[in-house]
Tab-separated table of C-alpha atoms (C1' of nucleotides) in Angstrom:
chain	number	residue	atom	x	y	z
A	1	UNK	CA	30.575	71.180	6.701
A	2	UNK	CA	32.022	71.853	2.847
A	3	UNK	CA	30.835	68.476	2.379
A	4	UNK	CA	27.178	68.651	3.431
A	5	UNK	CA	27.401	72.111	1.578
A	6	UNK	CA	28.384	70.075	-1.520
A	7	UNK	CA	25.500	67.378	-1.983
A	8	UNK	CA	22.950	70.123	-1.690
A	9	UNK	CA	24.043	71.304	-5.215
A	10	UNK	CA	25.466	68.545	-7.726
A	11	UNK	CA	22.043	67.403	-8.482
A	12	UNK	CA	20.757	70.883	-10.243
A	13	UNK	CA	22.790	73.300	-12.759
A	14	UNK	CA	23.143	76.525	-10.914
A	15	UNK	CA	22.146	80.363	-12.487
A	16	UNK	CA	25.188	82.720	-12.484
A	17	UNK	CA	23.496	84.492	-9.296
A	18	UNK	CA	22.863	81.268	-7.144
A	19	UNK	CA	26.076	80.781	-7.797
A	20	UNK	CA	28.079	84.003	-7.249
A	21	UNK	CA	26.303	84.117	-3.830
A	22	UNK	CA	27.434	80.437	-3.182
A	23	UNK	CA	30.842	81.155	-3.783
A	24	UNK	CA	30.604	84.192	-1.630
A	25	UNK	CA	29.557	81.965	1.059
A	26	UNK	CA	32.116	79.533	0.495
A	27	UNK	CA	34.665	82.757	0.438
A	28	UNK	CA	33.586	82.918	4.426
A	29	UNK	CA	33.776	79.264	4.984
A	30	UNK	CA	37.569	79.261	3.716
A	31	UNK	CA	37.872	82.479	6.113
A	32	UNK	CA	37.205	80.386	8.710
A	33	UNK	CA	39.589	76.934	7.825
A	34	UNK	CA	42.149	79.562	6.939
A	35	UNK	CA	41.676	80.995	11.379
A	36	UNK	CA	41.547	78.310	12.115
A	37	UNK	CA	45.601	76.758	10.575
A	38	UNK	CA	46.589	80.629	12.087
A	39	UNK	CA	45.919	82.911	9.588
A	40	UNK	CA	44.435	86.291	10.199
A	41	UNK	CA	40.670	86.770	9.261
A	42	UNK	CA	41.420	88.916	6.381
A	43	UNK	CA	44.133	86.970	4.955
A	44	UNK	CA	41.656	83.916	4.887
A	45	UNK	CA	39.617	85.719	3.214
A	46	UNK	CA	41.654	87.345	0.513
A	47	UNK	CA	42.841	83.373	0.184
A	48	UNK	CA	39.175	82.441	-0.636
A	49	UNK	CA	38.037	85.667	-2.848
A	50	UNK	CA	41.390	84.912	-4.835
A	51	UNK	CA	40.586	81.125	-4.751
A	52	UNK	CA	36.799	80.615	-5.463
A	53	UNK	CA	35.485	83.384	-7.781
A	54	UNK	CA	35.588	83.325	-11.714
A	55	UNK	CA	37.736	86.154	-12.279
A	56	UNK	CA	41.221	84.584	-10.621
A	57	UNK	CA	43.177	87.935	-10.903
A	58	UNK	CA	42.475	90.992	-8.504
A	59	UNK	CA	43.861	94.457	-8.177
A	60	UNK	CA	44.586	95.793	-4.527
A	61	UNK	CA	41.322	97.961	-5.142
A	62	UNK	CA	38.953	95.716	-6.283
A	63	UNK	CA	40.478	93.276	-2.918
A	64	UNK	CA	39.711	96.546	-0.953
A	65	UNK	CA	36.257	96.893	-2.961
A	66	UNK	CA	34.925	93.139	-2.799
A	67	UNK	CA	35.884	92.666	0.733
A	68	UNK	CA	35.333	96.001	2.289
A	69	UNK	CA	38.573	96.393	3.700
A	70	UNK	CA	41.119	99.288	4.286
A	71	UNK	CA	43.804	99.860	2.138
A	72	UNK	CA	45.849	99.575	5.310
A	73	UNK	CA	44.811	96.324	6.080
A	74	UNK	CA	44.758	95.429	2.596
A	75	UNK	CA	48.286	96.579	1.917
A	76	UNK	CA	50.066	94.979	5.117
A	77	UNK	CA	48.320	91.128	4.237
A	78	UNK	CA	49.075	91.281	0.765
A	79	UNK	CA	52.399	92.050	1.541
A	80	UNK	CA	52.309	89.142	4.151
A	81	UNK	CA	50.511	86.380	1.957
A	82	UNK	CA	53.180	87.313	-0.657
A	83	UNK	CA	56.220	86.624	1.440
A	84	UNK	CA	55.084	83.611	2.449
A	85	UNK	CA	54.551	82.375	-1.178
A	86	UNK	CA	50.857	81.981	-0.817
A	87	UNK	CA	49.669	84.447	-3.735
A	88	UNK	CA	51.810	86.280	-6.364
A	89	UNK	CA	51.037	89.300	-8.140
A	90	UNK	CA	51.896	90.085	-11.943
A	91	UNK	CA	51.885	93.231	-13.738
A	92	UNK	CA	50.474	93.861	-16.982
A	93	UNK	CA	52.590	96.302	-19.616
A	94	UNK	CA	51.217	99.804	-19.544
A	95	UNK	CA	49.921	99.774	-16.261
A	96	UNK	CA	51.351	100.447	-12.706
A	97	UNK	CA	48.554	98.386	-10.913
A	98	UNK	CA	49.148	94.702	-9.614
A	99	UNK	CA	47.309	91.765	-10.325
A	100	UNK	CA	47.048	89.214	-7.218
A	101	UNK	CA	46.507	85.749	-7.989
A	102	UNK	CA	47.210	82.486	-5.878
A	103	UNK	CA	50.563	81.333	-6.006
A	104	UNK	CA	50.007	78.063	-8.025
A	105	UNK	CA	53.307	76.453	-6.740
A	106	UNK	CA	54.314	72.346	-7.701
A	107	UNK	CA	52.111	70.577	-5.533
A	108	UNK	CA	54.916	68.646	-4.421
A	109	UNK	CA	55.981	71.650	-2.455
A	110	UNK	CA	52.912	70.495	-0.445
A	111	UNK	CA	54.431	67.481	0.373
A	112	UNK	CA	57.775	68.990	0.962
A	113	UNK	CA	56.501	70.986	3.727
A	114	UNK	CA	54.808	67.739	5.379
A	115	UNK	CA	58.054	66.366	5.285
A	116	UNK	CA	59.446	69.223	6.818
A	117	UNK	CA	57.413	69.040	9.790
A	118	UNK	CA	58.417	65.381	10.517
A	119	UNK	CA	62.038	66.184	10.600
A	120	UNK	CA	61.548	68.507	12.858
A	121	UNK	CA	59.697	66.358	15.217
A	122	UNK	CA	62.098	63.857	14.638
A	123	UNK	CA	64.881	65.962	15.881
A	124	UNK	CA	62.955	66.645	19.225
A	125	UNK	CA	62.358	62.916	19.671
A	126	UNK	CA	66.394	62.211	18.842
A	127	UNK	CA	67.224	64.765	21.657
A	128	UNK	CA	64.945	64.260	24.178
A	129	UNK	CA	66.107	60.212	23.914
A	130	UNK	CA	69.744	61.732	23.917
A	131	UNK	CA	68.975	63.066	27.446
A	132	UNK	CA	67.170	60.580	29.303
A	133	UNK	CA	68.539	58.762	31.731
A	134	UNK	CA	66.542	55.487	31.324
A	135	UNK	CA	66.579	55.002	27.657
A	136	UNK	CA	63.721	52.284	28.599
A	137	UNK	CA	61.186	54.530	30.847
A	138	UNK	CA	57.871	54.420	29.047
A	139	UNK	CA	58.462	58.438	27.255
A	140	UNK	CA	61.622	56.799	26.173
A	141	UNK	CA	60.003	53.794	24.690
A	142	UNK	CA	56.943	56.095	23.179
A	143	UNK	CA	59.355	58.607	21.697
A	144	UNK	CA	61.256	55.499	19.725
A	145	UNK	CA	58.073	54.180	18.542
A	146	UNK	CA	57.262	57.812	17.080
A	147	UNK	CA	60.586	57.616	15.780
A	148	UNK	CA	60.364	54.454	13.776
A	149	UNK	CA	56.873	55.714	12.725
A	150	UNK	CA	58.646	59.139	11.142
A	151	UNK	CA	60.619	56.523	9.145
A	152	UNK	CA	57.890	55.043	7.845
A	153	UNK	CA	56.218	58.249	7.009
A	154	UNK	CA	59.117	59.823	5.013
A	155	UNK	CA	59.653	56.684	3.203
A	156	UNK	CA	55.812	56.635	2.108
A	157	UNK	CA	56.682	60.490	1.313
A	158	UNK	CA	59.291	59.735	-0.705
A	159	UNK	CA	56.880	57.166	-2.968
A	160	UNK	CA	54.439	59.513	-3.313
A	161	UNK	CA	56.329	62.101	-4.499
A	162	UNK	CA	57.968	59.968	-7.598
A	163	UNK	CA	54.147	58.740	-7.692
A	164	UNK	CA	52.823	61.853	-8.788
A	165	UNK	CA	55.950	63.141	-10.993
A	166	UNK	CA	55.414	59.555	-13.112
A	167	UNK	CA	51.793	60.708	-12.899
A	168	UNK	CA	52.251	63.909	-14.521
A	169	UNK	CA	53.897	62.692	-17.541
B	1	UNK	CA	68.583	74.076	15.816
B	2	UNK	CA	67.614	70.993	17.663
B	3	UNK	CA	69.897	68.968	15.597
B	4	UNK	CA	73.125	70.994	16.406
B	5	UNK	CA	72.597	70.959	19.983
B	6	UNK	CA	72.512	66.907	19.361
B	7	UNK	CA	75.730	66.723	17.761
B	8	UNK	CA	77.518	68.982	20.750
B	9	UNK	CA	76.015	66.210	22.986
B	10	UNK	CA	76.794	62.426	21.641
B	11	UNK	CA	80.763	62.395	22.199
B	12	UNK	CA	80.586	62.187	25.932
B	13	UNK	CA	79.121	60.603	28.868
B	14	UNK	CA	77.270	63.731	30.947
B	15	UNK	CA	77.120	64.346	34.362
B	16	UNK	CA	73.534	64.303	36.225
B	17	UNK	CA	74.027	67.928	36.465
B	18	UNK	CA	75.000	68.569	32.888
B	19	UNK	CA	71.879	66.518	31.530
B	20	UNK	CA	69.452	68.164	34.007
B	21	UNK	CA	70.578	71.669	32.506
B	22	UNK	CA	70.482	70.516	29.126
B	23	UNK	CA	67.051	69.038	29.809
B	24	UNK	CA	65.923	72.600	31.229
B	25	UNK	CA	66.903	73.996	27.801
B	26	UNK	CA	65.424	71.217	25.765
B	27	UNK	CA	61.730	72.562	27.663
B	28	UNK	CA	62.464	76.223	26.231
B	29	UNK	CA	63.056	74.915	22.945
B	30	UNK	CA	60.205	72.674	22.835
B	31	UNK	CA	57.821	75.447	24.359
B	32	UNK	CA	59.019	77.726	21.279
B	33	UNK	CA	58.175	74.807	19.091
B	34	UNK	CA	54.778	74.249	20.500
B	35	UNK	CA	54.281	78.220	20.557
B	36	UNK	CA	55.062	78.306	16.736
B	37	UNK	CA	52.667	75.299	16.336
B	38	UNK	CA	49.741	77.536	17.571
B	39	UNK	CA	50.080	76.288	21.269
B	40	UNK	CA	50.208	79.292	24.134
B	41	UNK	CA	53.656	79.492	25.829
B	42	UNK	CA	52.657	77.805	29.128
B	43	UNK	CA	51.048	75.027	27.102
B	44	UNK	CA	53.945	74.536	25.443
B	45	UNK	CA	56.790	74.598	28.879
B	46	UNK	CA	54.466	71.775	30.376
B	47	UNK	CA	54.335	69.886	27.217
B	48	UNK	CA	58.482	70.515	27.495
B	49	UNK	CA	58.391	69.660	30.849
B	50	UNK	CA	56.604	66.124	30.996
B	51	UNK	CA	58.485	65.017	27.759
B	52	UNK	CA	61.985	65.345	28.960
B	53	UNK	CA	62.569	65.189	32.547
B	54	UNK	CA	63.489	61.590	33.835
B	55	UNK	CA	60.899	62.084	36.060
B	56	UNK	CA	57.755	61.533	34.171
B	57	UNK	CA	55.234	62.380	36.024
B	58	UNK	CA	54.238	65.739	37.746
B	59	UNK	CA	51.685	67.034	40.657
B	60	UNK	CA	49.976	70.171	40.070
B	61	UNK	CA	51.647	72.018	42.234
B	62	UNK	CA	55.458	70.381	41.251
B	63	UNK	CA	54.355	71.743	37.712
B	64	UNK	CA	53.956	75.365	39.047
B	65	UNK	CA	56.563	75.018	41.007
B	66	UNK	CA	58.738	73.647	38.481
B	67	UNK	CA	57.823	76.130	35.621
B	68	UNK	CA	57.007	79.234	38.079
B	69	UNK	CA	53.620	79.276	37.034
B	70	UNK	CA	50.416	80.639	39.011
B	71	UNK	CA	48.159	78.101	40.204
B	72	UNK	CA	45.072	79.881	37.864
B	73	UNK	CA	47.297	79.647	34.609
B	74	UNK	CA	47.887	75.791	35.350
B	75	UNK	CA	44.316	74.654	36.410
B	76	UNK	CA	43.361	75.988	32.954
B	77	UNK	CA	46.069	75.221	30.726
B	78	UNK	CA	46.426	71.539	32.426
B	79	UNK	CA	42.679	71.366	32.028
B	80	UNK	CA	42.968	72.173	27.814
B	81	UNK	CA	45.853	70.203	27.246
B	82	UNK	CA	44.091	67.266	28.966
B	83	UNK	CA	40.826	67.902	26.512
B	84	UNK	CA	42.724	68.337	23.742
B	85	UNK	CA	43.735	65.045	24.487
B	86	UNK	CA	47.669	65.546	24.619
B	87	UNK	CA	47.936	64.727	28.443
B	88	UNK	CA	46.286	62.891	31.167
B	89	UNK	CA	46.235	62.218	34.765
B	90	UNK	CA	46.326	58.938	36.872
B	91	UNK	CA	45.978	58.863	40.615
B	92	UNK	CA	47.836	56.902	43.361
B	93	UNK	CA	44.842	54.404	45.866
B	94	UNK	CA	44.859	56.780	49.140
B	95	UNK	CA	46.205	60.545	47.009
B	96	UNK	CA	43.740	62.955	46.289
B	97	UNK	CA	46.574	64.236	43.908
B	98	UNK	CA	46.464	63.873	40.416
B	99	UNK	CA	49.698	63.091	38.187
B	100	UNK	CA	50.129	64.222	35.166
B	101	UNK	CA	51.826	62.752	32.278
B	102	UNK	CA	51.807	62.978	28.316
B	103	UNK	CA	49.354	60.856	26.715
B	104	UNK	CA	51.494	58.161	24.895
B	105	UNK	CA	48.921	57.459	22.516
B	106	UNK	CA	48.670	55.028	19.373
B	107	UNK	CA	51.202	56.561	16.919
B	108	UNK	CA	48.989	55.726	14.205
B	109	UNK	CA	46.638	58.287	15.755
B	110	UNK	CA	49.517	60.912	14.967
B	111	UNK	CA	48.840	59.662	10.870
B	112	UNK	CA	44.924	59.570	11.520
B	113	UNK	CA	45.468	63.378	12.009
B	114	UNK	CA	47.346	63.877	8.913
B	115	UNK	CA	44.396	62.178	7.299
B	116	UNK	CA	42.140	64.304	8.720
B	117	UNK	CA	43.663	67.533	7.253
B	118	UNK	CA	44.175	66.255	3.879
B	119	UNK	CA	40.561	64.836	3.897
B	120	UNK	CA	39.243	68.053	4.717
B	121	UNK	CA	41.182	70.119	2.009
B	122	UNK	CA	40.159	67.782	-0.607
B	123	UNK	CA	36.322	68.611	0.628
B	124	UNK	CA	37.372	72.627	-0.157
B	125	UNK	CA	39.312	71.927	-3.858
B	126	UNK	CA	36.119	70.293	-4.279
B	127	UNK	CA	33.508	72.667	-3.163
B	128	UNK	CA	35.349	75.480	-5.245
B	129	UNK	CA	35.368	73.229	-8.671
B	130	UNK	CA	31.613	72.592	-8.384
B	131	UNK	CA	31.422	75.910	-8.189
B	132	UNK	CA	33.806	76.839	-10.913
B	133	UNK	CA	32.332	78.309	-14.084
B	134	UNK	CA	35.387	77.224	-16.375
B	135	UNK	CA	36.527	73.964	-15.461
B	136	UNK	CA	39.947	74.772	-17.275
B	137	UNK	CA	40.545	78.139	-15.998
B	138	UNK	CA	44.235	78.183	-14.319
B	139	UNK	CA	42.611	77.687	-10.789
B	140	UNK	CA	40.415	75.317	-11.836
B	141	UNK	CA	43.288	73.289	-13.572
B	142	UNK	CA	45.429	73.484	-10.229
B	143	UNK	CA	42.608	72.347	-7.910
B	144	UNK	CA	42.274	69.572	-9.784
B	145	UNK	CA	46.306	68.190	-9.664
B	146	UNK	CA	45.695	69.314	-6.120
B	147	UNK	CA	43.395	66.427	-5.307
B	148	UNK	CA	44.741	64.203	-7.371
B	149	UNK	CA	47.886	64.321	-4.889
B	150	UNK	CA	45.189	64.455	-1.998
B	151	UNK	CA	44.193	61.031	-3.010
B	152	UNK	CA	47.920	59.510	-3.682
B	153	UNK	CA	48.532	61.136	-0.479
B	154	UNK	CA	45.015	59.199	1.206
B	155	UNK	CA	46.654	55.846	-0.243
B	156	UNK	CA	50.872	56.789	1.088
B	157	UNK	CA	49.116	56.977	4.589
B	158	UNK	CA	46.768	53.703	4.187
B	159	UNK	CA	49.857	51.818	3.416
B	160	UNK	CA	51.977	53.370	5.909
B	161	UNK	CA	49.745	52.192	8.672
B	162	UNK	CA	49.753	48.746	7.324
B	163	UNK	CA	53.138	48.945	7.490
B	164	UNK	CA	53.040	50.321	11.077
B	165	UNK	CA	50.241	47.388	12.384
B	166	UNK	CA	52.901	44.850	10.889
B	167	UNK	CA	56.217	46.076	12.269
B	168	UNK	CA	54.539	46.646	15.940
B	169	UNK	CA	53.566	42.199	15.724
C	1	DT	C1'	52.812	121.761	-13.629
C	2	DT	C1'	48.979	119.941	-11.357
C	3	DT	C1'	46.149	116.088	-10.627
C	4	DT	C1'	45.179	111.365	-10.346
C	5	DT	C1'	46.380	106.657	-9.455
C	6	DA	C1'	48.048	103.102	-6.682
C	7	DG	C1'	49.319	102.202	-3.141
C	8	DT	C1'	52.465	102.645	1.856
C	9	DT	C1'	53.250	104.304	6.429
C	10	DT	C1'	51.995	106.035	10.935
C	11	DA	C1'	49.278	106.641	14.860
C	12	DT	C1'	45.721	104.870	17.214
C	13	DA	C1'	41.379	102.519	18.560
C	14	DA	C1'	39.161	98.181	19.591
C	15	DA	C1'	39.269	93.574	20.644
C	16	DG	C1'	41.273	89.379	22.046
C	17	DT	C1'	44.775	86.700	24.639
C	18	DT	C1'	47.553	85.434	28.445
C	19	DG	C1'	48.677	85.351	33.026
C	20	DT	C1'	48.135	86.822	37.828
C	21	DA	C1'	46.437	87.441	42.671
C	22	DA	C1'	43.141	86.574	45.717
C	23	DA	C1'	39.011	84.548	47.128
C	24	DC	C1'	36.721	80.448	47.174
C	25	DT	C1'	35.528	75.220	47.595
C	26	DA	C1'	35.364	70.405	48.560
C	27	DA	C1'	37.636	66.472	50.437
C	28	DA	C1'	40.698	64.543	53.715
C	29	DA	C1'	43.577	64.860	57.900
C	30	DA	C1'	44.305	66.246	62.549
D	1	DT	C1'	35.350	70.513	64.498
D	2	DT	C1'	39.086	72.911	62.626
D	3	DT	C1'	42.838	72.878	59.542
D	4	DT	C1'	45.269	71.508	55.574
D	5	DT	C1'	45.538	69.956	50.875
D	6	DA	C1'	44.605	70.337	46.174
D	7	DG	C1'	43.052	72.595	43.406
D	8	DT	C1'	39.056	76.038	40.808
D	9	DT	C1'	36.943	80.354	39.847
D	10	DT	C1'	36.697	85.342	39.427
D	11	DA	C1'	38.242	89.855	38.531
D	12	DC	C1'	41.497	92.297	36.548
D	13	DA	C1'	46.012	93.997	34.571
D	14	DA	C1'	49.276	93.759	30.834
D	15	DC	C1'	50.210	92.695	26.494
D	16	DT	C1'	49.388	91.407	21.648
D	17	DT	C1'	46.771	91.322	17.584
D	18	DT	C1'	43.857	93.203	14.193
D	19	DA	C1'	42.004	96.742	11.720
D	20	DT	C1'	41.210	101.534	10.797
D	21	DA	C1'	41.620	106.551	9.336
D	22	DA	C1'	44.367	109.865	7.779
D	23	DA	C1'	48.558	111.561	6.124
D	24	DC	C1'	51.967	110.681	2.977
D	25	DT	C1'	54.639	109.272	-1.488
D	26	DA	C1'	56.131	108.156	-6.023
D	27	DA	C1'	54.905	107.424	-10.722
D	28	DA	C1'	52.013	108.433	-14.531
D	29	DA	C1'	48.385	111.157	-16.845
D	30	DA	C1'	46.281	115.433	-18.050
DNA sequence: TTTTTAGTTTATAAAGTTGTAAACTAAAAA
DNA sequence: TTTTTAGTTTACAACTTTATAAACTAAAAA
């Protein structure tokens, strides 16, 4: 979908309108991928107004302004989005008003949560093979070959991570 | 939390009775798990259910009666799970009943889906730098080392499933 | 001191989700 | 042919989520 999106404009250069009302669009699609991992609709979207546009630093009323949202429902996401580490806000001297910008966090923090997710699942597969009686019955069997294949994975984790810090200098 | 009730469990043999309880509580856990993962809560107990009990396969109506279910809320949460792809049924020559069981599928299937998301966010970090005005503005800058890791994280997996094919021979 | 700014909190409306009971259906058994 | 089995479908109740309007608050400006 981004991708078809995509061809239909690398071959021309763009006026400032075609493409403020692309990335307006493209402010919706994220919307969307953002429902769809669990977020709520206007979270999604503040992701992708905060992501996409130009101007990468918004006050709560220009959020509430651009996306025609309450302050309500603009107030209880940001305050949401910014516990979970997903945008940040910074102040600028003078002024009481906030300025919300993604949280640019180490992108090995993406791979950190990854990992995270495989431990877990490797802890369910360690105690659901604790408790079964036939540690050869085919779940058994399945849930070892998962297990080997989390080893693998965290290994191949592990090398990418040092990857990408060697990378960076 | 999985990994504590583990450790309260290896130092001794269990009774039948002992496991079968701790088995009951492993489903509970696991149906949180799956909740959290986006799963509903009956979804998630029948996932429970057919990955820890010795027995590993269950009749429609030993599932309801099993997990206390209505018959309506397990015709249509058997009937997603099976789409979905993360169960399936056989039946017995001369049963009109179908059992259910979790589909033990390829493993590398389980990295296919990592691929999947990672393919698709590279396909976003891209769509938002074509449309980037200032391809060194902070965002811009971070999208970039974003992909970058996309595609060290593309070649981890490629490897990984080498790995996998060659371990399995 | 009063007003404005920059929000937060509360109460509530609207919509969506989840699960149930009860009626229904199609195939097999009696 | 009637009954039983193995579910499915429908209608609806209960609950949860999402978003809003309106009232409120605390700090700064006028």
């Amino acid at each position: 979908m981004f991708a078809s999106l995509f061809l239909t404009n690398i071959f021309w250069n763009m006026t400032s309108e075609e493409r403020l009302k692309k990335q307006k669009d493209l402010i919706e699609e994220i919307g969307i991928y953002f429902d769809k991992e669990g977020f709520q609709p206007i979270a999604g979207r503040i992701l992708g107004l905060l992501m996409v546009m130009d101007k990468e630093r918004f006050t709560f009323d220009e959020i509430v302004e651009e996306l025609q949202i309450s302050k309500s429902s603009a107030s209880i996401t940001l305050r949401n989005l910014e516990m979970r580490g997903d945008i940040e806000y910074i102040t600028l001297p003078g002024e009481r008003k906030r300025y919300f910008q993604i949280n640019r966090k180490d992108p090995l923090s993406v791979i950190e949560e990854f990992e995270k997710k495989i431990i877990k699942s490797k802890e369910i597969f360690d105690y659901v093979l604790e408790l079964k009686e036939d540690q050869n019955s085919p779940n058994a069997v399945f849930f070892k070959e998962l297990k080997s294949l989390t080893g693998l994975l965290l290994a191949s984790f592990k090398k990418c991570k040092e990857e990408y810090k060697s990378s960076e200098k």
